[in-house]
Short mmCIF file of C-alpha atoms and ligand atoms in Angstrom, two decimals:
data_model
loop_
_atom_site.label_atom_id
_atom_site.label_comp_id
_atom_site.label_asym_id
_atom_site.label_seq_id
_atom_site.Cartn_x
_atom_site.Cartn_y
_atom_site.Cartn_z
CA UNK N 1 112.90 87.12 136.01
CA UNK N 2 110.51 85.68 132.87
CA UNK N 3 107.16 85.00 134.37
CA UNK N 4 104.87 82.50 132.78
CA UNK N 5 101.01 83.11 133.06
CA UNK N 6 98.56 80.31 132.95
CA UNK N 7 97.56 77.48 134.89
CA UNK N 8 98.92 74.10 135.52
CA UNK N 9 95.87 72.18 133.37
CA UNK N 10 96.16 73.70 130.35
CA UNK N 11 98.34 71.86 128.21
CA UNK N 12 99.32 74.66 126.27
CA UNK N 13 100.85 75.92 129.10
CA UNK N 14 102.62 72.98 130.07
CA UNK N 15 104.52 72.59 126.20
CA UNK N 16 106.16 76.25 127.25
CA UNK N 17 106.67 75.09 131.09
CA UNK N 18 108.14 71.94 129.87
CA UNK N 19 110.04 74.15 127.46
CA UNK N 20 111.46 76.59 130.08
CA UNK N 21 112.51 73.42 132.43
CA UNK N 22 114.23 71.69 130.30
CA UNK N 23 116.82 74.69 128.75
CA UNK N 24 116.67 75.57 132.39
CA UNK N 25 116.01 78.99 132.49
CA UNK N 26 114.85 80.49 135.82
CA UNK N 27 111.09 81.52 135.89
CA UNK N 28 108.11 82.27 138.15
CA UNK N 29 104.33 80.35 137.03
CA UNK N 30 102.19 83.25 137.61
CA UNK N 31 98.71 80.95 137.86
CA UNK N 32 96.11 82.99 136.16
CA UNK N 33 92.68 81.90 134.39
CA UNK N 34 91.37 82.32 131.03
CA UNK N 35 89.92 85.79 130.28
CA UNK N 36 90.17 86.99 133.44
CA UNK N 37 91.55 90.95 133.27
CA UNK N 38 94.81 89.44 135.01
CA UNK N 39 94.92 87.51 131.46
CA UNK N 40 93.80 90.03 129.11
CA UNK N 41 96.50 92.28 130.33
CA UNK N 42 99.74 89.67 129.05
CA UNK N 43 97.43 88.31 126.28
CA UNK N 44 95.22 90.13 124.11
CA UNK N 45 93.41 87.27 123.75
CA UNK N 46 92.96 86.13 126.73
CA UNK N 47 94.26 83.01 126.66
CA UNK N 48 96.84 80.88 128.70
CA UNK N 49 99.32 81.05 128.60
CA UNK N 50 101.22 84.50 128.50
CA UNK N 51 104.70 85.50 128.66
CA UNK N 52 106.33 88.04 130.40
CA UNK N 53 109.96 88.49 129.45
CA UNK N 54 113.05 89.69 131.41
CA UNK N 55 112.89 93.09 129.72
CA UNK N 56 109.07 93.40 130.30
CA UNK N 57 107.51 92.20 126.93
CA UNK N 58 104.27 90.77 127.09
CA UNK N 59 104.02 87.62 124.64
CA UNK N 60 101.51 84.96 123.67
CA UNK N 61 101.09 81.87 121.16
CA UNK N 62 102.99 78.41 122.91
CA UNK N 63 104.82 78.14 119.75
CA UNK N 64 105.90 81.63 119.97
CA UNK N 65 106.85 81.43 123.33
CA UNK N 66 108.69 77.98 123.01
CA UNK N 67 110.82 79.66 119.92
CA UNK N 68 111.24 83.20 122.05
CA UNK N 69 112.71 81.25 124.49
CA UNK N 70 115.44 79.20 121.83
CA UNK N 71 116.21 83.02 120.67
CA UNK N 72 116.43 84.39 123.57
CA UNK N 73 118.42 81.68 125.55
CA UNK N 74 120.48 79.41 122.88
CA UNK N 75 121.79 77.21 125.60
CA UNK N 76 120.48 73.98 125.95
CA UNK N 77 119.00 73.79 122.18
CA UNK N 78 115.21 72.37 121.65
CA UNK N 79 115.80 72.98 117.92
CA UNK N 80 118.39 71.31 115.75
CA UNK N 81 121.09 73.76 114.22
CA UNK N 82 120.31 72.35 110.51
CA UNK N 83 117.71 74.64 108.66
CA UNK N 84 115.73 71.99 107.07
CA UNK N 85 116.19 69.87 110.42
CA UNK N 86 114.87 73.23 112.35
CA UNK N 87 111.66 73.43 109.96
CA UNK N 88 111.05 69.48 110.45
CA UNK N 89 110.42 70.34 114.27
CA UNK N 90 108.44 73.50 113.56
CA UNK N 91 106.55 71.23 110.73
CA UNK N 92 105.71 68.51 113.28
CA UNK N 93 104.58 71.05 116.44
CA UNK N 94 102.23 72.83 113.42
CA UNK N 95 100.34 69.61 111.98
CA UNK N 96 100.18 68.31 115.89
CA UNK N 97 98.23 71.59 116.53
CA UNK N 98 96.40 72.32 113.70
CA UNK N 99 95.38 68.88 113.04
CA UNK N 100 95.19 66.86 115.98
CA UNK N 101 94.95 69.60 119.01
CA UNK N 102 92.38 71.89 117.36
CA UNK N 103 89.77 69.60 116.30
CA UNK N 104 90.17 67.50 119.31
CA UNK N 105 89.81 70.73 121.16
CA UNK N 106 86.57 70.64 119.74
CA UNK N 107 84.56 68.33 121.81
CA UNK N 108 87.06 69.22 125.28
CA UNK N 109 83.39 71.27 126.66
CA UNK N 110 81.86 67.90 126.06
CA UNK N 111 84.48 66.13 127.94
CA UNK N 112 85.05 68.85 130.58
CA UNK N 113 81.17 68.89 131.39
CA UNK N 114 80.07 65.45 130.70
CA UNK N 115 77.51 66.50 128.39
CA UNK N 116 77.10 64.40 125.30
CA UNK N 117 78.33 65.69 121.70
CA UNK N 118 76.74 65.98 118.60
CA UNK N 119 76.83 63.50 115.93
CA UNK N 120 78.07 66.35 113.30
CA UNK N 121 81.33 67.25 115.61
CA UNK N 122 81.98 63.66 116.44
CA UNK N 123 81.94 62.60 112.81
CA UNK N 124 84.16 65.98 111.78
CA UNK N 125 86.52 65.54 114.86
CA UNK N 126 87.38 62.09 113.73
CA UNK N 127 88.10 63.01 109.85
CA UNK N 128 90.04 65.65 110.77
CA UNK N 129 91.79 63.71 113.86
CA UNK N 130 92.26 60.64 111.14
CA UNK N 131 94.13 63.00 108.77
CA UNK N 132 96.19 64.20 111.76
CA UNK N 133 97.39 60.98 112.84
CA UNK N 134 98.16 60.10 109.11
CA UNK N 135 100.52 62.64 109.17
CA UNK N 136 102.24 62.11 112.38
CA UNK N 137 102.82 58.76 111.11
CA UNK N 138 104.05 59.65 108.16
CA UNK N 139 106.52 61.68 110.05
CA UNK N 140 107.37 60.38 113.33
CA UNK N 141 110.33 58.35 113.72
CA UNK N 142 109.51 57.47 117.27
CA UNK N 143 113.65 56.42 117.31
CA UNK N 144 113.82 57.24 119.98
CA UNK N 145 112.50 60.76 119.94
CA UNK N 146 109.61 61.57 117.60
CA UNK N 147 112.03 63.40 115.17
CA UNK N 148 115.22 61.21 115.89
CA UNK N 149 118.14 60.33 118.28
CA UNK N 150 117.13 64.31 120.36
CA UNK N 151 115.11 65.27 122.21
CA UNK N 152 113.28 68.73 120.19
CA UNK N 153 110.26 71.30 120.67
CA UNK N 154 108.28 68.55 118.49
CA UNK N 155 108.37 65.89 121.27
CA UNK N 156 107.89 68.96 123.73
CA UNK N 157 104.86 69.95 121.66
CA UNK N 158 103.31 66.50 120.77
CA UNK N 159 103.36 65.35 123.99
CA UNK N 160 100.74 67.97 125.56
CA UNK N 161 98.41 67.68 122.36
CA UNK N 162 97.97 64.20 122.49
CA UNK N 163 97.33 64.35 126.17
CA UNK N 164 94.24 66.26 125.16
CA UNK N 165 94.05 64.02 121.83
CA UNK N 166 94.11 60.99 123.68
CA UNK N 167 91.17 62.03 126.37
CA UNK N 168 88.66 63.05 124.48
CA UNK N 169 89.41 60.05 121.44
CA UNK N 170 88.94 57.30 124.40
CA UNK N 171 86.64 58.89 126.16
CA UNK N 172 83.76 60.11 123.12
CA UNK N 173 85.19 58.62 120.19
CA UNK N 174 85.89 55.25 121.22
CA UNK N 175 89.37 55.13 119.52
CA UNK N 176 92.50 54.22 121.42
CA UNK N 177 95.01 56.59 119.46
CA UNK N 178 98.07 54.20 120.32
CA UNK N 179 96.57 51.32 118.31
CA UNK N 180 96.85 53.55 115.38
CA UNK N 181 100.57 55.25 115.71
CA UNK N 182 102.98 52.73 115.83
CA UNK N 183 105.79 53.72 118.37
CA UNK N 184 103.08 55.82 120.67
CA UNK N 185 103.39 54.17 123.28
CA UNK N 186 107.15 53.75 124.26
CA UNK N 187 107.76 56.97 123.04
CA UNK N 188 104.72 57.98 125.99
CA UNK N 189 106.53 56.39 128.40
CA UNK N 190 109.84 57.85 127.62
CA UNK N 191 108.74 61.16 127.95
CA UNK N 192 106.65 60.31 131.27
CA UNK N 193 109.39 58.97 132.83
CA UNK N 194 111.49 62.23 133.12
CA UNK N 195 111.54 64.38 136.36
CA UNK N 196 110.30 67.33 134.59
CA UNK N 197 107.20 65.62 133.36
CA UNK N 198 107.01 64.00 136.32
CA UNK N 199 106.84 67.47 137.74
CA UNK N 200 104.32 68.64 135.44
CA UNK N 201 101.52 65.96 135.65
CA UNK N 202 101.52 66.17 139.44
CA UNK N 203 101.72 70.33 139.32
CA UNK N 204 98.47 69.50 136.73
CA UNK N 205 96.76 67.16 139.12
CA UNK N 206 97.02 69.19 142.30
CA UNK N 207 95.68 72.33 139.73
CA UNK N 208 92.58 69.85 139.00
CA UNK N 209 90.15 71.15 141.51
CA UNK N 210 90.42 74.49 140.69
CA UNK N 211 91.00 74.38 137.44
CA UNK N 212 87.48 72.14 137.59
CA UNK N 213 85.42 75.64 139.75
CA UNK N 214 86.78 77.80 137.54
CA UNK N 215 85.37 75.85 135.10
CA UNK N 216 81.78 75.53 136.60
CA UNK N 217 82.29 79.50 137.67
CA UNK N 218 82.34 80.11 133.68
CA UNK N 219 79.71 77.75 132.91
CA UNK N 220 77.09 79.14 135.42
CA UNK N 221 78.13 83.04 133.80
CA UNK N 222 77.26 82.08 130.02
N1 GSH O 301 96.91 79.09 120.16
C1 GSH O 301 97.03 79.30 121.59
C2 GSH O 301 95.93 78.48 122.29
C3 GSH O 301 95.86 78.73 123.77
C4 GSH O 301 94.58 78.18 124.37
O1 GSH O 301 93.59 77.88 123.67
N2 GSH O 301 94.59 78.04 125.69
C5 GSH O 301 93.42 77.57 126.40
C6 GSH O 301 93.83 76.89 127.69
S1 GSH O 301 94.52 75.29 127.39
C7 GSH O 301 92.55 78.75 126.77
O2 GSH O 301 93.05 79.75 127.26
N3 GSH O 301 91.23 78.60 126.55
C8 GSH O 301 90.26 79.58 126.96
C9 GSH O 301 89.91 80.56 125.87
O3 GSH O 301 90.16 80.28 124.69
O4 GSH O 301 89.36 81.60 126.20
C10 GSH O 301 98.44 78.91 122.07
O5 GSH O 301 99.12 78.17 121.33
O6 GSH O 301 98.91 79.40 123.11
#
């Protein structure tokens, strides 16, 4: 059976989880920690999460993962059959993480630790995160899915960044993101109100305590 490696509070992990749930393929969550030798032996970087495929392959990258598993097992598509459709979704999951994960990623020690940012990553994180959301507007459709009438990898995909997005925007910059992307906020709700988010967000909230010592564990290493 596929094994996915990683932990229930990273939300990288979660997009593929989410992934694997909803084409319903059979898998086991093999909880493992960041740079841990457990994780450098499925991911050569180290990070979660990691793949382990039916025939034994190690693989690593979410979006890798998330399009392994379309290849791999065609039933229940997350990617429409039209080419230029197909590229919209892989065009949306790419701006949401280069542009609004990654530099929100930025200040996620800040928010993980409590410790206050600097003024030069606050001011970058919100040009970059601006630029971001200006794109995802232009994009989104939010109709109801954020590409359309089905549900794709994009809404898979968004939906974990901005969970990260969203955190550390309210919580150092001050900036509600759903003020500024029209649609946000049904859209959230839509794709709360599924079992297997459902099953997600409480698999991520019992993870929260030890997802929080490894955390301090790391910090009291450096
Ligand atoms: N580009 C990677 C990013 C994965 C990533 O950064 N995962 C985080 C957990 S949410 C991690 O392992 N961080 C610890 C580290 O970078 O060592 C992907 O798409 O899978």
């Amino acid at each position: 059976m596929l094994t996915l490696h990683g932990f229930p509070s990273s939300n990288y992990h979660n997009i593929v989880k989410h992934a694997l749930l909803q084409k319903g393929i059979p898998f086991e969550e093999h909880i493992v920690y960041p740079q841990t030798p457990e994780m450098l032996a499925v991911n050569p970087m180290g990070k979660a999460p990691s793949m382990t495929t039916e025939s034994g392959t190690h693989l690593s990258e979410s979006t890798v993962l998330v399009d392994y598993l379309e290849d791999a097992y065609p039933d229940n598509p997350l990617y429409p059959a039209d080419a230029d459709a197909r590229a919209q979704v892989r065009q949306l999951m790419k701006i949401s993480e280069l542009y609004i994960e990654l530099p929100a990623r930025r200040l996620l020690p800040s928010l993980l630790v409590n410790a206050p940012a600097d003024e030069d990553t606050l001011k970058e994180v919100r040009a970059m995160l601006t630029r971001g959301i200006n794109s995802l507007n232009t994009l989104a459709k939010f109709s109801p899915y954020v590409l359309g009438d089905e549900l794709s990898a994009a809404d898979i995909y968004l939906r974990y960044v901005l969970n990260v997005a969203k955190q550390v925007a309210t919580t150092l910059l001050h900036w509600d993101l759903a003020t500024d992307i029209p649609g946000l906020s049904e859209w959230s709700e839509l794709m709360a109100s599924t079992p297997i988010a459902q099953k997600i967000d409480a698999d991520r909230e019992a993870n929260h305590k030890e997802f929080m010592a490894y955390i301090a564990a790391a910090k009291a290493k450096e």
